[in-house]
Each structure stands twice: as C-alpha cells, then as structure tokens.
mmCIF file of C-alpha atoms in Angstrom:
data_model
loop_
_atom_site.group_PDB
_atom_site.id
_atom_site.type_symbol
_atom_site.label_atom_id
_atom_site.label_comp_id
_atom_site.label_asym_id
_atom_site.label_seq_id
_atom_site.Cartn_x
_atom_site.Cartn_y
_atom_site.Cartn_z
ATOM 1 C CA MET A 1 15.989 -19.101 -1.062
ATOM 2 C CA ALA A 2 13.793 -15.983 -0.757
ATOM 3 C CA ASN A 3 11.004 -14.803 1.480
ATOM 4 C CA LEU A 4 7.716 -14.050 -0.253
ATOM 5 C CA PHE A 5 5.162 -11.268 -0.161
ATOM 6 C CA PHE A 6 1.700 -11.459 -1.751
ATOM 7 C CA ARG A 7 -0.649 -8.467 -2.029
ATOM 8 C CA THR A 8 -3.550 -7.175 -4.114
ATOM 9 C CA ASN A 9 -1.647 -4.396 -5.937
ATOM 10 C CA VAL A 10 0.984 -1.703 -5.469
ATOM 11 C CA THR A 11 -0.365 1.426 -3.757
ATOM 12 C CA PRO A 12 1.442 4.775 -3.369
ATOM 13 C CA TYR A 13 1.097 4.912 0.415
ATOM 14 C CA ARG A 14 2.835 1.533 0.842
ATOM 15 C CA VAL A 15 5.613 1.697 -1.747
ATOM 16 C CA ASP A 16 8.202 2.588 0.920
ATOM 17 C CA THR A 17 7.085 -0.403 3.005
ATOM 18 C CA TYR A 18 7.289 -2.720 -0.019
ATOM 19 C CA ASN A 19 10.794 -1.455 -0.775
ATOM 20 C CA ALA A 20 11.794 -2.172 2.833
ATOM 21 C CA LEU A 21 10.328 -5.694 2.682
ATOM 22 C CA HIS A 22 12.371 -6.352 -0.446
ATOM 23 C CA GLU A 23 15.622 -4.849 0.811
ATOM 24 C CA VAL A 24 15.503 -5.740 4.523
ATOM 25 C CA LEU A 25 13.655 -9.076 4.497
ATOM 26 C CA GLY A 26 14.724 -10.227 1.029
ATOM 27 C CA CYS A 27 11.150 -10.620 -0.217
ATOM 28 C CA LYS A 28 10.097 -11.344 -3.749
ATOM 29 C CA LEU A 29 6.863 -9.420 -4.281
ATOM 30 C CA TYR A 30 3.845 -10.884 -6.090
ATOM 31 C CA PHE A 31 0.616 -8.976 -6.779
ATOM 32 C CA MET A 32 -2.849 -10.119 -7.820
ATOM 33 C CA SER A 33 -3.226 -7.211 -10.229
ATOM 34 C CA ARG A 34 -1.150 -4.355 -11.622
ATOM 35 C CA ASP A 35 -4.144 -2.014 -11.465
ATOM 36 C CA ASP A 36 -6.265 -0.804 -8.566
ATOM 37 C CA TYR A 37 -9.752 -0.491 -10.007
ATOM 38 C CA SER A 38 -11.071 1.293 -6.896
ATOM 39 C CA GLN A 39 -8.582 4.165 -7.240
ATOM 40 C CA ASN A 40 -7.367 5.977 -10.351
ATOM 41 C CA TYR A 41 -3.692 6.006 -9.386
ATOM 42 C CA LYS A 42 -0.980 7.065 -11.833
ATOM 43 C CA LEU A 43 0.748 3.690 -12.092
ATOM 44 C CA GLU A 44 3.875 4.911 -13.859
ATOM 45 C CA LYS A 45 4.535 7.433 -11.089
ATOM 46 C CA ILE A 46 4.055 4.811 -8.370
ATOM 47 C CA GLU A 47 6.156 2.189 -10.108
ATOM 48 C CA SER A 48 9.006 4.646 -10.628
ATOM 49 C CA ARG A 49 9.491 4.541 -6.833
ATOM 50 C CA CYS A 50 9.534 0.729 -6.651
ATOM 51 C CA ARG A 51 12.986 -0.725 -6.018
ATOM 52 C CA PHE A 52 11.780 -4.259 -6.679
ATOM 53 C CA GLU A 53 10.545 -6.279 -9.627
ATOM 54 C CA GLN A 54 6.768 -6.626 -9.593
ATOM 55 C CA GLU A 55 5.401 -10.100 -10.382
ATOM 56 C CA ILE A 56 1.721 -10.454 -11.372
ATOM 57 C CA LEU A 57 -0.170 -13.648 -10.473
ATOM 58 C CA SER A 58 -2.569 -15.490 -12.769
ATOM 59 C CA LYS A 59 -6.100 -16.430 -11.732
ATOM 60 C CA GLY A 60 -7.765 -19.777 -12.190
ATOM 61 C CA LYS A 61 -10.867 -21.704 -11.085
ATOM 62 C CA ILE A 62 -11.444 -25.137 -9.569
ATOM 63 C CA PHE A 63 -15.046 -26.359 -9.534
ATOM 64 C CA GLY A 64 -16.104 -22.735 -9.998
ATOM 65 C CA PHE A 65 -14.053 -21.428 -7.065
ATOM 66 C CA PRO A 66 -11.343 -18.819 -7.797
ATOM 67 C CA TYR A 67 -7.706 -19.342 -6.855
ATOM 68 C CA TYR A 68 -4.274 -18.049 -7.883
ATOM 69 C CA LYS A 69 -2.159 -20.279 -10.083
ATOM 70 C CA HIS A 70 1.315 -21.576 -9.270
ATOM 71 C CA ILE A 71 1.334 -20.490 -5.596
ATOM 72 C CA TRP A 72 2.679 -23.820 -4.378
ATOM 73 C CA LYS A 73 5.237 -23.844 -7.214
ATOM 74 C CA ILE A 74 6.428 -20.383 -6.165
ATOM 75 C CA LEU A 75 6.657 -21.531 -2.544
ATOM 76 C CA LYS A 76 8.561 -24.730 -3.400
ATOM 77 C CA GLU A 77 11.040 -22.934 -5.672
ATOM 78 C CA ASN A 78 11.842 -20.153 -3.205
ATOM 79 C CA LYS A 79 11.799 -22.199 0.038
ATOM 80 C CA PRO A 80 10.880 -19.121 2.109
ATOM 81 C CA ARG A 81 11.262 -18.746 5.863
ATOM 82 C CA ILE A 82 8.455 -16.141 5.877
ATOM 83 C CA VAL A 83 5.419 -15.684 3.626
ATOM 84 C CA ILE A 84 3.414 -12.473 4.035
ATOM 85 C CA VAL A 85 -0.154 -12.719 2.736
ATOM 86 C CA PRO A 86 -3.101 -10.298 2.418
ATOM 87 C CA GLU A 87 -5.615 -10.416 5.262
ATOM 88 C CA PHE A 88 -8.044 -13.314 4.841
ATOM 89 C CA LYS A 89 -8.244 -13.947 1.098
ATOM 90 C CA VAL A 90 -8.045 -17.078 -1.076
ATOM 91 C CA ILE A 91 -4.297 -16.697 -1.463
ATOM 92 C CA THR A 92 -3.998 -16.754 2.344
ATOM 93 C CA LEU A 93 -5.742 -20.130 2.420
ATOM 94 C CA GLN A 94 -3.434 -21.424 -0.332
ATOM 95 C CA ALA A 95 -0.340 -20.422 1.647
ATOM 96 C CA LEU A 96 -1.717 -21.956 4.855
ATOM 97 C CA ALA A 97 -2.510 -25.198 3.037
ATOM 98 C CA TYR A 98 1.112 -25.333 1.842
ATOM 99 C CA LYS A 99 2.378 -24.716 5.370
ATOM 100 C CA TYR A 100 0.305 -27.452 7.009
ATOM 101 C CA LEU A 101 0.595 -30.011 4.199
ATOM 102 C CA VAL A 102 4.125 -29.452 2.895
ATOM 103 C CA ASP A 103 6.413 -27.347 5.096
ATOM 104 C CA ARG A 104 5.533 -26.676 8.736
ATOM 105 C CA LYS A 105 8.603 -24.466 9.178
ATOM 106 C CA VAL A 106 7.210 -21.703 6.980
ATOM 107 C CA LYS A 107 5.820 -18.716 8.910
ATOM 108 C CA VAL A 108 2.613 -17.363 7.326
ATOM 109 C CA ILE A 109 1.999 -13.762 8.383
ATOM 110 C CA SER A 110 -1.042 -11.741 7.346
ATOM 111 C CA MET A 111 -0.732 -8.020 6.548
ATOM 112 C CA CYS A 112 -4.115 -6.923 7.873
ATOM 113 C CA ASP A 113 -5.698 -3.441 7.700
ATOM 114 C CA ASP A 114 -8.467 -3.942 10.275
ATOM 115 C CA SER A 115 -9.349 -0.865 12.330
ATOM 116 C CA TYR A 116 -10.363 -1.044 15.997
ATOM 117 C CA ASP A 117 -13.904 -0.023 15.070
ATOM 118 C CA MET A 118 -14.081 -3.035 12.750
ATOM 119 C CA VAL A 119 -12.859 -5.637 15.240
ATOM 120 C CA ALA A 120 -14.307 -4.292 18.501
ATOM 121 C CA ASN A 121 -17.607 -2.827 17.288
ATOM 122 C CA GLY A 122 -18.388 -5.219 14.438
ATOM 123 C CA ASN A 123 -18.246 -2.392 11.890
ATOM 124 C CA ASP A 124 -16.670 -4.568 9.181
ATOM 125 C CA PHE A 125 -16.960 -3.903 5.476
ATOM 126 C CA THR A 126 -18.615 -7.323 4.990
ATOM 127 C CA ARG A 127 -19.858 -10.272 7.072
ATOM 128 C CA THR A 128 -17.531 -12.496 5.053
ATOM 129 C CA HIS A 129 -14.548 -10.583 6.408
ATOM 130 C CA THR A 130 -15.813 -11.037 9.988
ATOM 131 C CA LEU A 131 -16.223 -14.779 9.494
ATOM 132 C CA ALA A 132 -12.876 -15.142 7.722
ATOM 133 C CA ARG A 133 -11.122 -13.377 10.606
ATOM 134 C CA LYS A 134 -12.528 -15.902 13.093
ATOM 135 C CA LEU A 135 -11.722 -18.919 10.938
ATOM 136 C CA VAL A 136 -8.276 -17.971 9.615
ATOM 137 C CA SER A 137 -6.571 -16.037 12.449
ATOM 138 C CA PRO A 138 -5.935 -19.107 14.673
ATOM 139 C CA PHE A 139 -3.883 -20.742 11.890
ATOM 140 C CA LEU A 140 -1.668 -17.752 11.088
ATOM 141 C CA ASP A 141 1.757 -17.463 12.707
ATOM 142 C CA ASP A 142 1.261 -13.736 13.174
ATOM 143 C CA LEU A 143 -0.408 -10.614 11.804
ATOM 144 C CA LEU A 144 1.035 -7.238 10.821
ATOM 145 C CA LEU A 145 -1.576 -4.745 12.042
ATOM 146 C CA VAL A 146 -1.879 -1.050 11.227
ATOM 147 C CA ASP A 147 -3.446 0.181 14.480
ATOM 148 C CA ASP A 148 -1.910 -0.280 17.944
ATOM 149 C CA LYS A 149 -5.372 -0.730 19.518
ATOM 150 C CA VAL A 150 -6.179 -3.458 16.991
ATOM 151 C CA CYS A 151 -2.862 -5.089 17.818
ATOM 152 C CA LYS A 152 -3.849 -5.289 21.499
ATOM 153 C CA TRP A 153 -7.270 -6.694 20.518
ATOM 154 C CA TYR A 154 -5.729 -9.469 18.398
ATOM 155 C CA ARG A 155 -3.284 -10.338 21.149
ATOM 156 C CA GLN A 156 -6.159 -10.656 23.613
ATOM 157 C CA HIS A 157 -8.273 -12.801 21.265
ATOM 158 C CA TYR A 158 -5.667 -14.776 19.290
ATOM 159 C CA GLY A 159 -2.365 -14.311 21.147
ATOM 160 C CA LYS A 160 -0.649 -12.671 18.181
ATOM 161 C CA GLY A 161 -0.208 -9.273 16.557
ATOM 162 C CA ILE A 162 2.599 -6.924 15.445
ATOM 163 C CA TRP A 163 2.007 -3.195 15.058
ATOM 164 C CA MET A 164 3.222 -1.685 11.766
ATOM 165 C CA PRO A 165 1.266 1.446 10.730
ATOM 166 C CA ILE A 166 0.805 2.605 7.132
ATOM 167 C CA ILE A 167 3.254 5.478 6.871
ATOM 168 C CA ARG A 168 5.650 6.831 4.287
ATOM 169 C CA ASP A 169 9.382 7.371 4.669
ATOM 170 C CA GLU A 170 9.671 10.974 5.835
ATOM 171 C CA LYS A 171 13.281 11.158 4.609
ATOM 172 C CA ILE A 172 11.921 10.802 1.069
ATOM 173 C CA GLU A 173 8.644 12.652 1.531
ATOM 174 C CA ILE A 174 9.587 15.903 3.282
ATOM 175 C CA PRO A 175 11.838 17.108 0.413
ATOM 176 C CA LEU A 176 8.939 16.398 -1.964
ATOM 177 C CA TYR A 177 6.631 18.644 0.099
ATOM 178 C CA GLU A 178 9.243 21.387 -0.073
ATOM 179 C CA LYS A 179 9.562 20.900 -3.831
ATOM 180 C CA ALA A 180 5.750 21.230 -4.154
ATOM 181 C CA GLN A 181 5.752 24.744 -2.683
ATOM 182 C CA ALA A 182 5.732 26.246 -6.176
ATOM 183 C CA ILE A 183 2.503 24.368 -6.954
ATOM 184 C CA SER A 184 1.117 25.505 -3.584
ATOM 185 C CA ARG A 185 1.641 29.140 -4.540
ATOM 186 C CA LYS A 186 -0.130 28.501 -7.835
ATOM 187 C CA PHE A 187 -3.149 26.966 -6.058
ATOM 188 C CA GLU A 188 -3.157 29.756 -3.489
ATOM 189 C CA SER A 189 -3.517 32.324 -6.253
ATOM 190 C CA GLU A 190 -5.897 30.285 -8.424
ATOM 191 C CA PHE A 191 -8.359 29.593 -5.587
ATOM 192 C CA ASN A 192 -7.938 32.920 -3.764
ATOM 193 C CA LEU A 193 -6.579 31.388 -0.550
ATOM 194 C CA LYS A 194 -3.894 33.920 0.346
ATOM 195 C CA ASP A 195 -4.041 34.914 4.038
ATOM 196 C CA LYS A 196 -6.969 32.515 4.605
ATOM 197 C CA LYS A 197 -7.075 29.676 7.104
ATOM 198 C CA VAL A 198 -7.824 26.388 5.353
ATOM 199 C CA LEU A 199 -9.657 23.219 6.401
ATOM 200 C CA ILE A 200 -8.847 20.382 4.003
ATOM 201 C CA PHE A 201 -10.325 16.979 3.181
ATOM 202 C CA VAL A 202 -8.760 14.552 0.695
ATOM 203 C CA GLY A 203 -10.493 11.349 -0.398
ATOM 204 C CA ARG A 204 -13.287 9.765 -2.398
ATOM 205 C CA LEU A 205 -16.580 11.611 -2.322
ATOM 206 C CA ALA A 206 -18.421 8.517 -1.174
ATOM 207 C CA GLU A 207 -20.925 7.636 1.549
ATOM 208 C CA GLU A 208 -18.451 6.107 4.005
ATOM 209 C CA LYS A 209 -16.504 9.395 4.150
ATOM 210 C CA ASN A 210 -19.452 11.026 5.969
ATOM 211 C CA LEU A 211 -19.130 14.338 4.113
ATOM 212 C CA PRO A 212 -22.776 15.501 4.467
ATOM 213 C CA THR A 213 -22.269 15.452 8.252
ATOM 214 C CA LEU A 214 -19.003 17.362 7.835
ATOM 215 C CA ILE A 215 -20.678 20.073 5.741
ATOM 216 C CA GLU A 216 -23.478 20.376 8.287
ATOM 217 C CA ALA A 217 -20.878 20.744 11.053
ATOM 218 C CA ILE A 218 -18.965 23.369 9.076
ATOM 219 C CA GLY A 219 -22.187 25.342 8.769
ATOM 220 C CA GLN A 220 -22.366 25.521 12.575
ATOM 221 C CA THR A 221 -18.804 26.792 13.126
ATOM 222 C CA LYS A 222 -17.991 30.332 14.271
ATOM 223 C CA GLU A 223 -14.350 30.704 13.180
ATOM 224 C CA GLU A 224 -13.422 32.137 9.776
ATOM 225 C CA PHE A 225 -11.840 29.651 7.366
ATOM 226 C CA THR A 226 -12.237 28.180 3.882
ATOM 227 C CA THR A 227 -12.872 24.471 3.349
ATOM 228 C CA VAL A 228 -11.236 22.638 0.440
ATOM 229 C CA ILE A 229 -12.753 19.237 -0.386
ATOM 230 C CA ILE A 230 -10.406 17.409 -2.756
ATOM 231 C CA GLY A 231 -11.489 14.314 -4.633
ATOM 232 C CA ASP A 232 -14.171 12.859 -6.844
ATOM 233 C CA GLY A 233 -16.859 10.245 -6.451
ATOM 234 C CA PRO A 234 -20.550 9.359 -6.612
ATOM 235 C CA MET A 235 -21.657 11.972 -4.049
ATOM 236 C CA LYS A 236 -20.069 14.991 -5.746
ATOM 237 C CA ASP A 237 -23.288 16.605 -7.035
ATOM 238 C CA GLU A 238 -25.115 16.038 -3.741
ATOM 239 C CA LEU A 239 -22.246 17.595 -1.786
ATOM 240 C CA LEU A 240 -22.068 20.590 -4.091
ATOM 241 C CA GLU A 241 -25.758 21.249 -3.512
ATOM 242 C CA LYS A 242 -25.460 20.776 0.251
ATOM 243 C CA SER A 243 -22.520 23.182 0.442
ATOM 244 C CA LYS A 244 -24.678 25.920 -1.119
ATOM 245 C CA GLN A 245 -27.048 25.695 1.842
ATOM 246 C CA ILE A 246 -24.494 27.012 4.359
ATOM 247 C CA SER A 247 -22.785 30.404 4.588
ATOM 248 C CA LYS A 248 -19.225 29.057 4.849
ATOM 249 C CA GLU A 249 -16.972 28.976 1.775
ATOM 250 C CA ILE A 250 -16.394 25.442 0.467
ATOM 251 C CA ILE A 251 -14.267 24.776 -2.631
ATOM 252 C CA PHE A 252 -14.380 21.554 -4.680
ATOM 253 C CA PRO A 253 -11.252 21.798 -6.876
ATOM 254 C CA GLY A 254 -11.397 18.173 -8.102
ATOM 255 C CA ARG A 255 -9.095 15.170 -7.828
ATOM 256 C CA TYR A 256 -5.313 15.455 -7.523
ATOM 257 C CA ASP A 257 -2.339 13.105 -7.093
ATOM 258 C CA ASP A 258 1.291 13.074 -6.037
ATOM 259 C CA ASP A 259 2.977 16.506 -5.906
ATOM 260 C CA GLU A 260 -0.342 18.322 -6.304
ATOM 261 C CA ILE A 261 -1.717 16.617 -3.190
ATOM 262 C CA ARG A 262 1.448 17.561 -1.317
ATOM 263 C CA ALA A 263 0.927 21.135 -2.524
ATOM 264 C CA TRP A 264 -2.590 21.180 -1.074
ATOM 265 C CA PHE A 265 -1.368 19.866 2.270
ATOM 266 C CA ASN A 266 1.209 22.667 2.276
ATOM 267 C CA LEU A 267 -1.738 25.083 2.099
ATOM 268 C CA GLY A 268 -3.946 23.296 4.628
ATOM 269 C CA ASP A 269 -3.937 24.311 8.285
ATOM 270 C CA VAL A 270 -6.359 21.671 9.569
ATOM 271 C CA PHE A 271 -7.016 18.317 7.914
ATOM 272 C CA ILE A 272 -10.175 16.351 8.687
ATOM 273 C CA LEU A 273 -11.146 12.732 8.008
ATOM 274 C CA PRO A 274 -14.773 12.226 9.162
ATOM 275 C CA SER A 275 -15.285 8.644 7.899
ATOM 276 C CA THR A 276 -17.792 6.321 9.548
ATOM 277 C CA THR A 277 -15.920 3.297 8.143
ATOM 278 C CA GLU A 278 -12.193 3.437 7.373
ATOM 279 C CA ALA A 279 -9.758 0.537 7.676
ATOM 280 C CA PHE A 280 -6.865 2.926 8.241
ATOM 281 C CA GLY A 281 -6.781 6.225 6.356
ATOM 282 C CA ALA A 282 -3.230 6.567 5.013
ATOM 283 C CA VAL A 283 -4.032 10.137 4.007
ATOM 284 C CA THR A 284 -3.667 11.053 7.704
ATOM 285 C CA ASN A 285 0.070 10.382 7.459
ATOM 286 C CA GLU A 286 0.280 12.536 4.315
ATOM 287 C CA ALA A 287 -1.523 15.423 6.025
ATOM 288 C CA LEU A 288 0.742 15.263 9.084
ATOM 289 C CA LEU A 289 3.870 15.181 6.908
ATOM 290 C CA GLY A 290 2.509 18.337 5.259
ATOM 291 C CA GLY A 291 2.253 20.071 8.624
ATOM 292 C CA CYS A 292 -1.537 19.951 9.041
ATOM 293 C CA PHE A 293 -3.210 19.613 12.429
ATOM 294 C CA ALA A 294 -5.233 16.412 11.915
ATOM 295 C CA LEU A 295 -8.812 15.762 13.098
ATOM 296 C CA ILE A 296 -9.534 12.066 12.673
ATOM 297 C CA SER A 297 -12.762 10.110 13.171
ATOM 298 C CA ASN A 298 -12.463 7.466 15.873
ATOM 299 C CA ALA A 299 -13.682 4.940 13.289
ATOM 300 C CA CYS A 300 -10.331 5.247 11.463
ATOM 301 C CA GLY A 301 -7.300 3.107 12.201
ATOM 302 C CA SER A 302 -5.041 6.116 11.665
ATOM 303 C CA THR A 303 -6.079 7.543 15.041
ATOM 304 C CA CYS A 304 -2.926 5.703 16.200
ATOM 305 C CA LEU A 305 -0.926 8.511 14.546
ATOM 306 C CA ILE A 306 -2.655 11.206 16.625
ATOM 307 C CA ASP A 307 -1.513 12.587 19.968
ATOM 308 C CA ASP A 308 -2.439 15.736 21.908
ATOM 309 C CA LYS A 309 0.127 17.774 19.956
ATOM 310 C CA ASN A 310 -0.589 16.930 16.315
ATOM 311 C CA GLY A 311 -4.363 16.500 16.267
ATOM 312 C CA ALA A 312 -7.524 15.152 17.890
ATOM 313 C CA THR A 313 -10.096 12.391 17.404
ATOM 314 C CA PHE A 314 -13.879 12.617 17.406
ATOM 315 C CA ASP A 315 -17.191 10.781 17.090
ATOM 316 C CA PRO A 316 -18.102 10.975 13.366
ATOM 317 C CA HIS A 317 -21.821 10.836 14.203
ATOM 318 C CA SER A 318 -21.758 13.975 16.361
ATOM 319 C CA THR A 319 -22.197 17.126 14.286
ATOM 320 C CA LYS A 320 -21.833 19.279 17.414
ATOM 321 C CA GLU A 321 -18.543 17.653 18.424
ATOM 322 C CA ILE A 322 -17.108 18.047 14.915
ATOM 323 C CA SER A 323 -18.167 21.694 14.741
ATOM 324 C CA GLU A 324 -16.660 22.571 18.126
ATOM 325 C CA LEU A 325 -13.452 20.672 17.366
ATOM 326 C CA ILE A 326 -12.960 22.547 14.089
ATOM 327 C CA ASP A 327 -13.492 25.883 15.854
ATOM 328 C CA ASN A 328 -11.095 24.996 18.671
ATOM 329 C CA SER A 329 -8.470 23.865 16.179
ATOM 330 C CA PHE A 330 -8.544 27.123 14.235
ATOM 331 C CA LYS A 331 -8.372 29.143 17.457
ATOM 332 C CA LYS A 332 -4.967 27.563 18.094
ATOM 333 C CA ILE A 333 -3.561 28.625 14.725
ATOM 334 C CA PRO A 334 -1.569 31.886 14.981
ATOM 335 C CA ASN A 335 -2.745 34.881 12.997
ATOM 336 C CA ASP A 336 0.432 34.921 10.926
ATOM 337 C CA ASN A 337 -0.561 31.401 9.773
ATOM 338 C CA GLU A 338 3.063 30.208 9.951
ATOM 339 C CA LYS A 339 3.157 26.394 9.678
ATOM 340 C CA THR A 340 5.736 24.391 11.591
ATOM 341 C CA GLY A 341 6.204 21.509 9.131
ATOM 342 C CA ASN A 342 6.124 17.752 9.732
ATOM 343 C CA LYS A 343 3.775 16.802 12.603
ATOM 344 C CA MET A 344 4.303 13.029 12.477
ATOM 345 C CA ASN A 345 5.061 11.532 15.888
ATOM 346 C CA LEU A 346 6.583 8.347 14.407
ATOM 347 C CA THR A 347 9.468 7.709 12.029
ATOM 348 C CA PHE A 348 9.522 5.206 9.175
ATOM 349 C CA ASP A 349 12.723 3.547 10.380
ATOM 350 C CA ASP A 350 11.399 2.978 13.908
ATOM 351 C CA SER A 351 7.855 1.940 12.993
ATOM 352 C CA VAL A 352 8.395 -0.017 9.774
ATOM 353 C CA VAL A 353 12.032 -0.908 9.044
ATOM 354 C CA ASN A 354 12.822 -2.047 12.600
ATOM 355 C CA VAL A 355 9.591 -4.076 12.732
ATOM 356 C CA ILE A 356 10.515 -5.850 9.495
ATOM 357 C CA LYS A 357 14.000 -6.616 10.846
ATOM 358 C CA LYS A 358 12.452 -8.474 13.788
ATOM 359 C CA LEU A 359 10.143 -10.757 11.759
#
C-alpha cells in the first residue's frame, strides 16, 4: 500500500517538497515527462537532489483524446489512501473517475498553483483552465494551494483549500548560498559591481514578466544603483535596445542556474518581480533566502511570502509606483551595503512538512 503523487515533471524549486511527500506521506512519485520543455533546467543537477525513484508515465489516445496509460492499474496495485494530482488536467479526471467508480475511500487532492489574480480577477493563462476549475473543483477532496489568499478564495467558493507555498528547505539552501560566495566575488569583479547597490531580476525575458515597464520605471528613479537582468527569452533584443534609452546602468549577463543564481542573489540588494501574470513566482523564495529585499507584483502568488520587513508589493501596471518603490527600497539600504542574510518569514518544516503530515 502506498500513496501516490502525479505531476508534470520534476522542478528544482519543488524537489524538497517532493522529497517530503515521499518520506513523510509515503508517496510513490509519477511524472508525465522527465523534461521541462519550457525551461532549460540541468536535469542531472536536479535529480541528484531527489531522494525518490522517478517513474515516467506513458501517453495514449482514445478516440483522438489524450490520456495517460495504466493509471487505474497503478491505483489498484498501490491501494492508496491519498492521490495527489496536478491542477485540472486529464490525469486528474482519470483519478477522479477511479475514485467515483472503483474506490470511494480514496482522497483525490489537487496540487494547484493558481494565484489570487487568476481566481479573483479572471487573469487566467487560458479560458480552458477557468472552465476546468469550475467543473473539477467540486469533485476534489481538497486542494493544496500556494497562496494564502487563494486558499481563502477556494474555501469561500468550494469549501476546501490547504495552504502550502512553493518554498525550498532553508536548512539545505542557506549553506549553498554561503558556498556560492566565491562565485559572487567572481561576478562582482567581472561585472564591476564592487561597492555598488544592485537591483536584480531573474526569469524568462518574456512578455508576461513586464520588463519594458520595469525598464521605464528604472529610468525614472533618482537613487544610484545598477540593475542586473538575468535570463534569456524572446524579448532579449527588444529589452537591450530599450535599456539604451535610459541613463541608468542595466546589465544583461545571460542565463544562469543553481549555484550561479545563488551567487547573484548574494550580490543583489533588492530583487524585483514585475510580472503581470504569474501563478506563483518561486524565484521570490530564492531571492529572500539570498538576503534580498523583495519587490513583488501583486499579480504574483508569491506575495504571500512578503511582509513589511522583507519586501513590498505593487501594481505592475503603474510605472510611477514601481519607480518610487525602488527608490524607497534603496534609501533603506545602509551605505556599508552589509546584507543580513535570509529574509524568509516562513520555514520549510512549518509550511510544508507539517502540512503534509496533516493530509
């Protein structure tokens, strides 16, 4: 007998959660794909942190409709008490069909990344997702939700919802940030950042990240700082050109992963995520672990990680608000630029492990 967990693929920002599901809840973990085609993750590095065996599902089609093979066989063989499924996908429907047709005792729980902006303001990625939420949510036993505001919304509309944010285990992560200090010193010298205050962005250079608005806002700031925009994507050339139109220094060093990202966060004073659409924004947790003061768009689910001590939230459509918030943030940074370390207001054990224990 084993509980079951189904998900699209392994991602670096959820490996600690997957390990906890395996070790605390006794889950066998099945994934729809080994690769994430939307992100160029270093799979070997991610998988080296997995303390579970990764099973990959096979796809099939019935009358032209896609499905995942052997789901009912897996359910029957393992006789789970709990099945955790991804949001509102085909595999969720397969698990629900098993529950209602074969074993009513099975609890089907969706791990859902909806942000408050998506559920309350209708700012979903697709109309299909909106419809699927309405149709599927009533049949689920519960939902694991990444944003506390979303959790309250689901409880009001569907009478269910458990808050479990996307965060990493700080007991593992903080030593890795300290280890990355040598890389930080290398970047500091290479990009001439010594004694400079640094605003940092990390993510895809894509439309939903709202970077043209950010650059415009930076151009209106009065404080002295250097902006580092880390990542790659379809808007890179446009952003490079736009950055030349303002007097502020903006560096585009490229895309980085793992210890190199931690090294950049060690150098950053203020992190900003200006997205107009963002289911969560796990990078917020990474920035806070690295000691950055975090400015997060109110369209992002990760605003639940922000309080009046570790950051602020803002309207991503207001250039003036973004500009003033950046200035005010840098005014608070002491001239000696001495960082205080981890700014997370939650711990992994309290917010993830203890939640899993109660399922």
